[in-house]
Structure formats: structure tokens, C-alpha cells
Amino acid sequence: EGYDTIFNNSSRNIVSAFLLLVTMFVGASYYIEEKKQPILIYILTLVSSVILFGRSGIAISFLLFCYAFYDNYGKKIYWLLIFLPLFIFLYFKYSGVVEYYLMEETSFKYGLESPRKSMLNEYMSGILYSPQDLFLGRRYADCCATVVQYGDNPHNSFIVGHARYGIIHTIFFILLFLSTLFYIKKKPVLIFFIALIFGRYFFDQLGLFSPLDFVLVYIFLLIFKEKRIV
């Protein structure tokens, strides 16, 4: 529980999310300058996410680590010949310990069940039958007992955005993400980062109009920025 006091009035999940966002900020900066990813920061983020024991943080930090590892060593066969046997050895030697920790000491012990699923189901239930709720957003007290139970925190940035700003907010960010797909061949890693950020936003009230959006905005600017030809 001590991790819940690192940021004032924020849980350990927010700490993990902040580390992920900073890691992707650094990663995007290195990528756009065509430099190798600083793998140490990815390792530290993965280890920190495991210590903070949040499921989405562990999963996303692992994906980021895999990308950084591939960027540094994946294209070099001799590195694979060195690391692959090492990983296999470590897996068979310590897999039981890792599995125990993940299943008993992190949120994976709860499986995939989460109050977030109930919150999403309650918010979406019947929304298509109420034009006012669909276009202008819903009041949690009118639809979502689980959200109210958790202090009006739906643990989902997209729900918060829709509740506050209506369907315009939802459509705007959907179209913004889809527009990045035009650059998927030129800047696939940046779009990968955007997808991970949106994925993380889906599991907590983090962004889509908050100070943490600075990373999202930065990566969007990098995606849409075209190189000048002198």
C-alpha cells in the first residue's frame, strides 16, 4: 500500500502509467532521431511495473521492453545466439518463481476480472436508447452504481471524456487515431506507442484532456510532422 502514496491522491497504477508515458516519451525522441533505444530505461520500467503489480502496466512495459530489445539486438544474429540460450536457461530455472510472483503478488492473481468491466458495461448499457446520454454524456449517478462506489472514478479515460464532453470527444479521438494510420509505413513505432497509450488510457482516468497528455500530444506532433526538403 505504500506505493499508493508516491503521488498525492493517486494509486500505484498512476505511478506505473507515468513511468510508461515517460518511457514512451524518451523512446519516441530516440526513434525520431534514428538512434538505438536506451534499453536500460525499458528494463527499469518493466521491473518497476512488476513491483507496482498492476496488470496493464506489466503487460505494456513488457511489450515496450520487447520492442527495445529487438531494436538493439533483434537484427543482429550473433546477439540472438547469445541471448536466446540465456533467456531459455533463465526461463526454465526461474519460471516457477516468476509465475508464483505474478500469480500471487500482482493483480494477475485476480485473473482478467476487474470492476472496470462492470463500470464499462454499466455506462454503455442502454446508452443507444437515449439520444441525450449518447450525444451529451451520462451522469454516473443515473447509470453506474460501480462508478459511484469508486468515488465517481470510472477508471477509463474514454468514459470520462464522453461523460464530460459527449460524443464529440469520442469521435475526435477516434478520427485522430485513424488519421495516424496513413503514416503507418513511415512511422510504425510512433503509432505503436499511440496504441499503447490509448490502451493504457482505457484502464484508468489518465488523459484525453489532462496534464499527462503531454506525451500523447508530443508523439502526435512527431507523426504529423513532415521533414523539410531544402
PDB file of C-alpha atoms in Angstrom:
ATOM      1  CA  GLU A   1       0.000   0.000   0.000  1.00  0.00           C
ATOM      2  CA  GLY A   2       2.999   2.311   0.377  1.00  0.00           C
ATOM      3  CA  TYR A   3       3.133   2.698  -3.409  1.00  0.00           C
ATOM      4  CA  ASP A   4      -0.265   4.428  -3.298  1.00  0.00           C
ATOM      5  CA  THR A   5       1.296   7.402  -1.522  1.00  0.00           C
ATOM      6  CA  ILE A   6       4.027   8.189  -4.076  1.00  0.00           C
ATOM      7  CA  PHE A   7       1.719  10.622  -5.882  1.00  0.00           C
ATOM      8  CA  ASN A   8      -0.768  12.568  -3.778  1.00  0.00           C
ATOM      9  CA  ASN A   9      -4.323  11.213  -4.117  1.00  0.00           C
ATOM     10  CA  SER A  10      -3.202   8.726  -6.778  1.00  0.00           C
ATOM     11  CA  SER A  11      -2.851   4.959  -6.734  1.00  0.00           C
ATOM     12  CA  ARG A  12       0.155   2.820  -7.670  1.00  0.00           C
ATOM     13  CA  ASN A  13      -1.466   2.371 -11.107  1.00  0.00           C
ATOM     14  CA  ILE A  14      -0.959   6.070 -11.825  1.00  0.00           C
ATOM     15  CA  VAL A  15       2.712   5.762 -10.848  1.00  0.00           C
ATOM     16  CA  SER A  16       3.093   2.862 -13.270  1.00  0.00           C
ATOM     17  CA  ALA A  17       1.268   4.783 -16.010  1.00  0.00           C
ATOM     18  CA  PHE A  18       3.522   7.814 -15.503  1.00  0.00           C
ATOM     19  CA  LEU A  19       6.622   5.624 -15.896  1.00  0.00           C
ATOM     20  CA  LEU A  20       5.193   4.117 -19.088  1.00  0.00           C
ATOM     21  CA  LEU A  21       4.428   7.546 -20.539  1.00  0.00           C
ATOM     22  CA  VAL A  22       7.896   8.887 -19.730  1.00  0.00           C
ATOM     23  CA  THR A  23       9.442   5.768 -21.274  1.00  0.00           C
ATOM     24  CA  MET A  24       7.467   6.274 -24.481  1.00  0.00           C
ATOM     25  CA  PHE A  25       8.377   9.971 -24.493  1.00  0.00           C
ATOM     26  CA  VAL A  26      12.063   9.021 -24.380  1.00  0.00           C
ATOM     27  CA  GLY A  27      11.520   6.214 -26.884  1.00  0.00           C
ATOM     28  CA  ALA A  28       9.776   8.497 -29.362  1.00  0.00           C
ATOM     29  CA  SER A  29      12.584  11.046 -29.062  1.00  0.00           C
ATOM     30  CA  TYR A  30      15.227   8.421 -29.798  1.00  0.00           C
ATOM     31  CA  TYR A  31      13.170   6.934 -32.639  1.00  0.00           C
ATOM     32  CA  ILE A  32      12.634  10.218 -34.448  1.00  0.00           C
ATOM     33  CA  GLU A  33      16.389  10.934 -34.222  1.00  0.00           C
ATOM     34  CA  GLU A  34      17.049   7.442 -35.627  1.00  0.00           C
ATOM     35  CA  LYS A  35      19.010   6.369 -32.544  1.00  0.00           C
ATOM     36  CA  LYS A  36      19.009   2.994 -30.844  1.00  0.00           C
ATOM     37  CA  GLN A  37      16.580   2.738 -27.962  1.00  0.00           C
ATOM     38  CA  PRO A  38      18.130   3.157 -24.477  1.00  0.00           C
ATOM     39  CA  ILE A  39      17.265  -0.327 -23.278  1.00  0.00           C
ATOM     40  CA  LEU A  40      18.104   0.404 -19.630  1.00  0.00           C
ATOM     41  CA  ILE A  41      15.073   2.669 -19.200  1.00  0.00           C
ATOM     42  CA  TYR A  42      12.844  -0.071 -20.601  1.00  0.00           C
ATOM     43  CA  ILE A  43      14.299  -2.599 -18.171  1.00  0.00           C
ATOM     44  CA  LEU A  44      13.795  -0.234 -15.230  1.00  0.00           C
ATOM     45  CA  THR A  45      10.214   0.454 -16.323  1.00  0.00           C
ATOM     46  CA  LEU A  46       9.464  -3.260 -16.620  1.00  0.00           C
ATOM     47  CA  VAL A  47      10.936  -4.016 -13.197  1.00  0.00           C
ATOM     48  CA  SER A  48       9.098  -1.058 -11.637  1.00  0.00           C
ATOM     49  CA  SER A  49       5.808  -2.131 -13.224  1.00  0.00           C
ATOM     50  CA  VAL A  50       6.210  -5.627 -11.795  1.00  0.00           C
ATOM     51  CA  ILE A  51       6.935  -4.183  -8.350  1.00  0.00           C
ATOM     52  CA  LEU A  52       3.852  -1.957  -8.654  1.00  0.00           C
ATOM     53  CA  PHE A  53       1.943  -5.179  -9.588  1.00  0.00           C
ATOM     54  CA  GLY A  54      -0.645  -3.690 -11.972  1.00  0.00           C
ATOM     55  CA  ARG A  55      -1.706  -5.960 -14.843  1.00  0.00           C
ATOM     56  CA  SER A  56      -1.869  -3.373 -17.620  1.00  0.00           C
ATOM     57  CA  GLY A  57       1.425  -1.808 -16.511  1.00  0.00           C
ATOM     58  CA  ILE A  58       3.221  -5.153 -16.568  1.00  0.00           C
ATOM     59  CA  ALA A  59       1.781  -6.115 -19.956  1.00  0.00           C
ATOM     60  CA  ILE A  60       2.566  -2.794 -21.655  1.00  0.00           C
ATOM     61  CA  SER A  61       6.035  -2.465 -20.126  1.00  0.00           C
ATOM     62  CA  PHE A  62       6.825  -5.976 -21.355  1.00  0.00           C
ATOM     63  CA  LEU A  63       5.750  -5.047 -24.891  1.00  0.00           C
ATOM     64  CA  LEU A  64       7.912  -1.932 -24.725  1.00  0.00           C
ATOM     65  CA  PHE A  65      10.877  -3.962 -23.500  1.00  0.00           C
ATOM     66  CA  CYS A  66      10.428  -6.440 -26.367  1.00  0.00           C
ATOM     67  CA  TYR A  67      10.471  -3.553 -28.845  1.00  0.00           C
ATOM     68  CA  ALA A  68      13.601  -2.016 -27.299  1.00  0.00           C
ATOM     69  CA  PHE A  69      15.363  -5.377 -27.214  1.00  0.00           C
ATOM     70  CA  TYR A  70      14.528  -6.005 -30.866  1.00  0.00           C
ATOM     71  CA  ASP A  71      15.654  -2.509 -31.821  1.00  0.00           C
ATOM     72  CA  ASN A  72      19.030  -3.087 -30.166  1.00  0.00           C
ATOM     73  CA  TYR A  73      19.696  -6.767 -30.810  1.00  0.00           C
ATOM     74  CA  GLY A  74      16.971  -8.339 -32.930  1.00  0.00           C
ATOM     75  CA  LYS A  75      18.584  -7.551 -36.247  1.00  0.00           C
ATOM     76  CA  LYS A  76      21.926  -8.997 -35.194  1.00  0.00           C
ATOM     77  CA  ILE A  77      22.042 -12.777 -35.375  1.00  0.00           C
ATOM     78  CA  TYR A  78      25.050 -13.135 -33.100  1.00  0.00           C
ATOM     79  CA  TRP A  79      23.275 -11.267 -30.299  1.00  0.00           C
ATOM     80  CA  LEU A  80      20.312 -13.608 -30.658  1.00  0.00           C
ATOM     81  CA  LEU A  81      22.672 -16.585 -30.446  1.00  0.00           C
ATOM     82  CA  ILE A  82      23.958 -15.173 -27.157  1.00  0.00           C
ATOM     83  CA  PHE A  83      20.727 -14.007 -25.553  1.00  0.00           C
ATOM     84  CA  LEU A  84      18.303 -16.695 -26.725  1.00  0.00           C
ATOM     85  CA  PRO A  85      20.036 -19.586 -24.908  1.00  0.00           C
ATOM     86  CA  LEU A  86      20.390 -17.319 -21.855  1.00  0.00           C
ATOM     87  CA  PHE A  87      16.683 -16.499 -21.850  1.00  0.00           C
ATOM     88  CA  ILE A  88      15.766 -20.169 -22.257  1.00  0.00           C
ATOM     89  CA  PHE A  89      18.044 -21.121 -19.351  1.00  0.00           C
ATOM     90  CA  LEU A  90      16.642 -18.385 -17.103  1.00  0.00           C
ATOM     91  CA  TYR A  91      13.091 -19.311 -18.052  1.00  0.00           C
ATOM     92  CA  PHE A  92      13.441 -22.953 -17.066  1.00  0.00           C
ATOM     93  CA  LYS A  93      15.414 -22.104 -13.933  1.00  0.00           C
ATOM     94  CA  TYR A  94      13.227 -19.302 -12.588  1.00  0.00           C
ATOM     95  CA  SER A  95       9.871 -19.660 -14.368  1.00  0.00           C
ATOM     96  CA  GLY A  96       8.301 -21.117 -11.233  1.00  0.00           C
ATOM     97  CA  VAL A  97       9.426 -18.171  -9.118  1.00  0.00           C
ATOM     98  CA  VAL A  98       8.249 -15.628 -11.694  1.00  0.00           C
ATOM     99  CA  GLU A  99       4.916 -17.388 -12.146  1.00  0.00           C
ATOM    100  CA  TYR A 100       4.363 -17.502  -8.382  1.00  0.00           C
ATOM    101  CA  TYR A 101       5.132 -13.796  -8.035  1.00  0.00           C
ATOM    102  CA  LEU A 102       2.856 -12.807 -10.914  1.00  0.00           C
ATOM    103  CA  MET A 103       0.003 -15.031  -9.791  1.00  0.00           C
ATOM    104  CA  GLU A 104       0.248 -14.331  -6.060  1.00  0.00           C
ATOM    105  CA  GLU A 105       1.848 -10.899  -5.615  1.00  0.00           C
ATOM    106  CA  THR A 106       0.437  -8.914  -8.543  1.00  0.00           C
ATOM    107  CA  SER A 107      -3.060  -8.140  -9.786  1.00  0.00           C
ATOM    108  CA  PHE A 108      -2.844 -11.110 -12.155  1.00  0.00           C
ATOM    109  CA  LYS A 109      -3.993 -13.220  -9.195  1.00  0.00           C
ATOM    110  CA  TYR A 110      -7.465 -11.825  -9.912  1.00  0.00           C
ATOM    111  CA  GLY A 111      -7.311 -13.074 -13.496  1.00  0.00           C
ATOM    112  CA  LEU A 112      -8.869 -10.720 -16.015  1.00  0.00           C
ATOM    113  CA  GLU A 113     -11.818  -9.852 -13.818  1.00  0.00           C
ATOM    114  CA  SER A 114     -11.962  -6.231 -12.706  1.00  0.00           C
ATOM    115  CA  PRO A 115     -14.525  -3.660 -11.541  1.00  0.00           C
ATOM    116  CA  ARG A 116     -13.547  -1.764 -14.696  1.00  0.00           C
ATOM    117  CA  LYS A 117     -15.533  -4.260 -16.757  1.00  0.00           C
ATOM    118  CA  SER A 118     -18.647  -3.625 -14.670  1.00  0.00           C
ATOM    119  CA  MET A 119     -18.119   0.119 -14.958  1.00  0.00           C
ATOM    120  CA  LEU A 120     -17.891  -0.069 -18.755  1.00  0.00           C
ATOM    121  CA  ASN A 121     -20.919  -2.355 -19.025  1.00  0.00           C
ATOM    122  CA  GLU A 122     -22.996  -0.088 -16.793  1.00  0.00           C
ATOM    123  CA  TYR A 123     -22.003   3.040 -18.704  1.00  0.00           C
ATOM    124  CA  MET A 124     -22.737   1.500 -22.103  1.00  0.00           C
ATOM    125  CA  SER A 125     -25.963  -0.219 -21.042  1.00  0.00           C
ATOM    126  CA  GLY A 126     -28.924   1.411 -22.777  1.00  0.00           C
ATOM    127  CA  ILE A 127     -26.932   4.413 -23.985  1.00  0.00           C
ATOM    128  CA  LEU A 128     -28.072   3.940 -27.596  1.00  0.00           C
ATOM    129  CA  TYR A 129     -31.696   4.317 -26.498  1.00  0.00           C
ATOM    130  CA  SER A 130     -31.130   7.759 -25.003  1.00  0.00           C
ATOM    131  CA  PRO A 131     -30.051  10.413 -27.515  1.00  0.00           C
ATOM    132  CA  GLN A 132     -29.264  12.809 -24.687  1.00  0.00           C
ATOM    133  CA  ASP A 133     -26.923  10.336 -22.981  1.00  0.00           C
ATOM    134  CA  LEU A 134     -25.348   9.313 -26.287  1.00  0.00           C
ATOM    135  CA  PHE A 135     -24.633  12.805 -27.595  1.00  0.00           C
ATOM    136  CA  LEU A 136     -24.121  14.783 -24.378  1.00  0.00           C
ATOM    137  CA  GLY A 137     -22.731  12.181 -21.981  1.00  0.00           C
ATOM    138  CA  ARG A 138     -24.153  10.400 -18.960  1.00  0.00           C
ATOM    139  CA  ARG A 139     -24.326  11.158 -15.251  1.00  0.00           C
ATOM    140  CA  TYR A 140     -22.714   8.358 -13.270  1.00  0.00           C
ATOM    141  CA  ALA A 141     -25.434   8.545 -10.620  1.00  0.00           C
ATOM    142  CA  ASP A 142     -28.042   7.700 -13.283  1.00  0.00           C
ATOM    143  CA  CYS A 143     -26.336   4.647 -14.740  1.00  0.00           C
ATOM    144  CA  CYS A 144     -23.298   3.402 -12.958  1.00  0.00           C
ATOM    145  CA  ALA A 145     -23.510   2.136  -9.384  1.00  0.00           C
ATOM    146  CA  THR A 146     -19.991   0.699  -9.539  1.00  0.00           C
ATOM    147  CA  VAL A 147     -18.508   4.016 -10.676  1.00  0.00           C
ATOM    148  CA  VAL A 148     -20.288   5.826  -7.850  1.00  0.00           C
ATOM    149  CA  GLN A 149     -18.991   3.213  -5.430  1.00  0.00           C
ATOM    150  CA  TYR A 150     -15.444   4.091  -6.510  1.00  0.00           C
ATOM    151  CA  GLY A 151     -15.877   7.815  -5.961  1.00  0.00           C
ATOM    152  CA  ASP A 152     -17.147   8.688  -9.457  1.00  0.00           C
ATOM    153  CA  ASN A 153     -13.939   7.340 -10.978  1.00  0.00           C
ATOM    154  CA  PRO A 154     -14.762   5.036 -13.915  1.00  0.00           C
ATOM    155  CA  HIS A 155     -11.079   4.093 -14.351  1.00  0.00           C
ATOM    156  CA  ASN A 156     -11.375   4.750 -18.084  1.00  0.00           C
ATOM    157  CA  SER A 157     -10.290   7.963 -19.803  1.00  0.00           C
ATOM    158  CA  PHE A 158     -12.678   7.411 -22.700  1.00  0.00           C
ATOM    159  CA  ILE A 159     -15.676   7.101 -20.379  1.00  0.00           C
ATOM    160  CA  VAL A 160     -14.611  10.249 -18.524  1.00  0.00           C
ATOM    161  CA  GLY A 161     -14.237  12.120 -21.816  1.00  0.00           C
ATOM    162  CA  HIS A 162     -17.645  11.048 -23.067  1.00  0.00           C
ATOM    163  CA  ALA A 163     -19.321  11.822 -19.745  1.00  0.00           C
ATOM    164  CA  ARG A 164     -17.842  15.329 -19.688  1.00  0.00           C
ATOM    165  CA  TYR A 165     -17.857  16.352 -23.341  1.00  0.00           C
ATOM    166  CA  GLY A 166     -20.243  13.996 -25.107  1.00  0.00           C
ATOM    167  CA  ILE A 167     -19.828  12.059 -28.318  1.00  0.00           C
ATOM    168  CA  ILE A 168     -17.765  14.822 -29.974  1.00  0.00           C
ATOM    169  CA  HIS A 169     -14.889  13.913 -27.659  1.00  0.00           C
ATOM    170  CA  THR A 170     -15.127  10.227 -28.609  1.00  0.00           C
ATOM    171  CA  ILE A 171     -15.362  10.875 -32.352  1.00  0.00           C
ATOM    172  CA  PHE A 172     -12.470  13.357 -32.249  1.00  0.00           C
ATOM    173  CA  PHE A 173     -10.006  10.889 -30.717  1.00  0.00           C
ATOM    174  CA  ILE A 174     -11.168   8.005 -32.904  1.00  0.00           C
ATOM    175  CA  LEU A 175     -10.613  10.082 -36.042  1.00  0.00           C
ATOM    176  CA  LEU A 176      -7.307  11.385 -34.701  1.00  0.00           C
ATOM    177  CA  PHE A 177      -6.031   7.848 -34.172  1.00  0.00           C
ATOM    178  CA  LEU A 178      -7.311   6.651 -37.556  1.00  0.00           C
ATOM    179  CA  SER A 179      -5.573   9.564 -39.259  1.00  0.00           C
ATOM    180  CA  THR A 180      -2.224   8.298 -37.958  1.00  0.00           C
ATOM    181  CA  LEU A 181      -2.664   5.085 -39.931  1.00  0.00           C
ATOM    182  CA  PHE A 182      -1.726   6.998 -43.085  1.00  0.00           C
ATOM    183  CA  TYR A 183       1.783   7.138 -41.608  1.00  0.00           C
ATOM    184  CA  ILE A 184       1.993   3.518 -40.525  1.00  0.00           C
ATOM    185  CA  LYS A 185       4.679   2.678 -43.091  1.00  0.00           C
ATOM    186  CA  LYS A 186       6.747   5.772 -42.336  1.00  0.00           C
ATOM    187  CA  LYS A 187       6.470   5.859 -38.544  1.00  0.00           C
ATOM    188  CA  PRO A 188       5.148   2.490 -37.288  1.00  0.00           C
ATOM    189  CA  VAL A 189       6.835   2.728 -33.893  1.00  0.00           C
ATOM    190  CA  LEU A 190       5.179   6.052 -33.074  1.00  0.00           C
ATOM    191  CA  ILE A 191       1.779   4.619 -33.962  1.00  0.00           C
ATOM    192  CA  PHE A 192       2.621   1.596 -31.803  1.00  0.00           C
ATOM    193  CA  PHE A 193       3.269   3.996 -28.915  1.00  0.00           C
ATOM    194  CA  ILE A 194      -0.029   5.816 -29.547  1.00  0.00           C
ATOM    195  CA  ALA A 195      -1.901   2.497 -29.495  1.00  0.00           C
ATOM    196  CA  LEU A 196      -0.241   1.551 -26.195  1.00  0.00           C
ATOM    197  CA  ILE A 197      -1.093   4.930 -24.659  1.00  0.00           C
ATOM    198  CA  PHE A 198      -4.716   4.640 -25.739  1.00  0.00           C
ATOM    199  CA  GLY A 199      -4.742   1.094 -24.408  1.00  0.00           C
ATOM    200  CA  ARG A 200      -3.430   2.273 -21.042  1.00  0.00           C
ATOM    201  CA  TYR A 201      -5.932   5.140 -21.003  1.00  0.00           C
ATOM    202  CA  PHE A 202      -8.686   2.559 -21.354  1.00  0.00           C
ATOM    203  CA  PHE A 203      -7.906   1.181 -17.888  1.00  0.00           C
ATOM    204  CA  ASP A 204      -7.570   4.372 -15.832  1.00  0.00           C
ATOM    205  CA  GLN A 205      -8.588   8.004 -15.673  1.00  0.00           C
ATOM    206  CA  LEU A 206      -5.331   9.381 -17.034  1.00  0.00           C
ATOM    207  CA  GLY A 207      -5.745  11.597 -20.052  1.00  0.00           C
ATOM    208  CA  LEU A 208      -7.718  12.853 -23.033  1.00  0.00           C
ATOM    209  CA  PHE A 209      -7.533  16.254 -21.534  1.00  0.00           C
ATOM    210  CA  SER A 210      -5.149  16.108 -18.596  1.00  0.00           C
ATOM    211  CA  PRO A 211      -1.511  17.146 -17.937  1.00  0.00           C
ATOM    212  CA  LEU A 212      -0.362  13.590 -18.728  1.00  0.00           C
ATOM    213  CA  ASP A 213      -1.424  14.149 -22.338  1.00  0.00           C
ATOM    214  CA  PHE A 214       1.880  15.945 -22.985  1.00  0.00           C
ATOM    215  CA  VAL A 215       3.370  12.649 -24.181  1.00  0.00           C
ATOM    216  CA  LEU A 216       0.401  11.884 -26.423  1.00  0.00           C
ATOM    217  CA  VAL A 217       0.482  15.371 -27.960  1.00  0.00           C
ATOM    218  CA  TYR A 218       4.252  15.157 -28.462  1.00  0.00           C
ATOM    219  CA  ILE A 219       4.008  11.840 -30.316  1.00  0.00           C
ATOM    220  CA  PHE A 220       1.107  13.059 -32.449  1.00  0.00           C
ATOM    221  CA  LEU A 221       3.187  16.085 -33.462  1.00  0.00           C
ATOM    222  CA  LEU A 222       6.079  13.809 -34.413  1.00  0.00           C
ATOM    223  CA  ILE A 223       3.765  11.649 -36.512  1.00  0.00           C
ATOM    224  CA  PHE A 224       2.239  14.528 -38.447  1.00  0.00           C
ATOM    225  CA  LYS A 225       5.477  16.456 -38.809  1.00  0.00           C
ATOM    226  CA  GLU A 226       6.934  16.206 -42.304  1.00  0.00           C
ATOM    227  CA  LYS A 227      10.633  16.597 -42.937  1.00  0.00           C
ATOM    228  CA  ARG A 228      11.543  19.755 -44.828  1.00  0.00           C
ATOM    229  CA  ILE A 229      13.367  19.270 -48.087  1.00  0.00           C
ATOM    230  CA  VAL A 230      15.943  22.045 -48.541  1.00  0.00           C
TER     231      VAL A 230
END
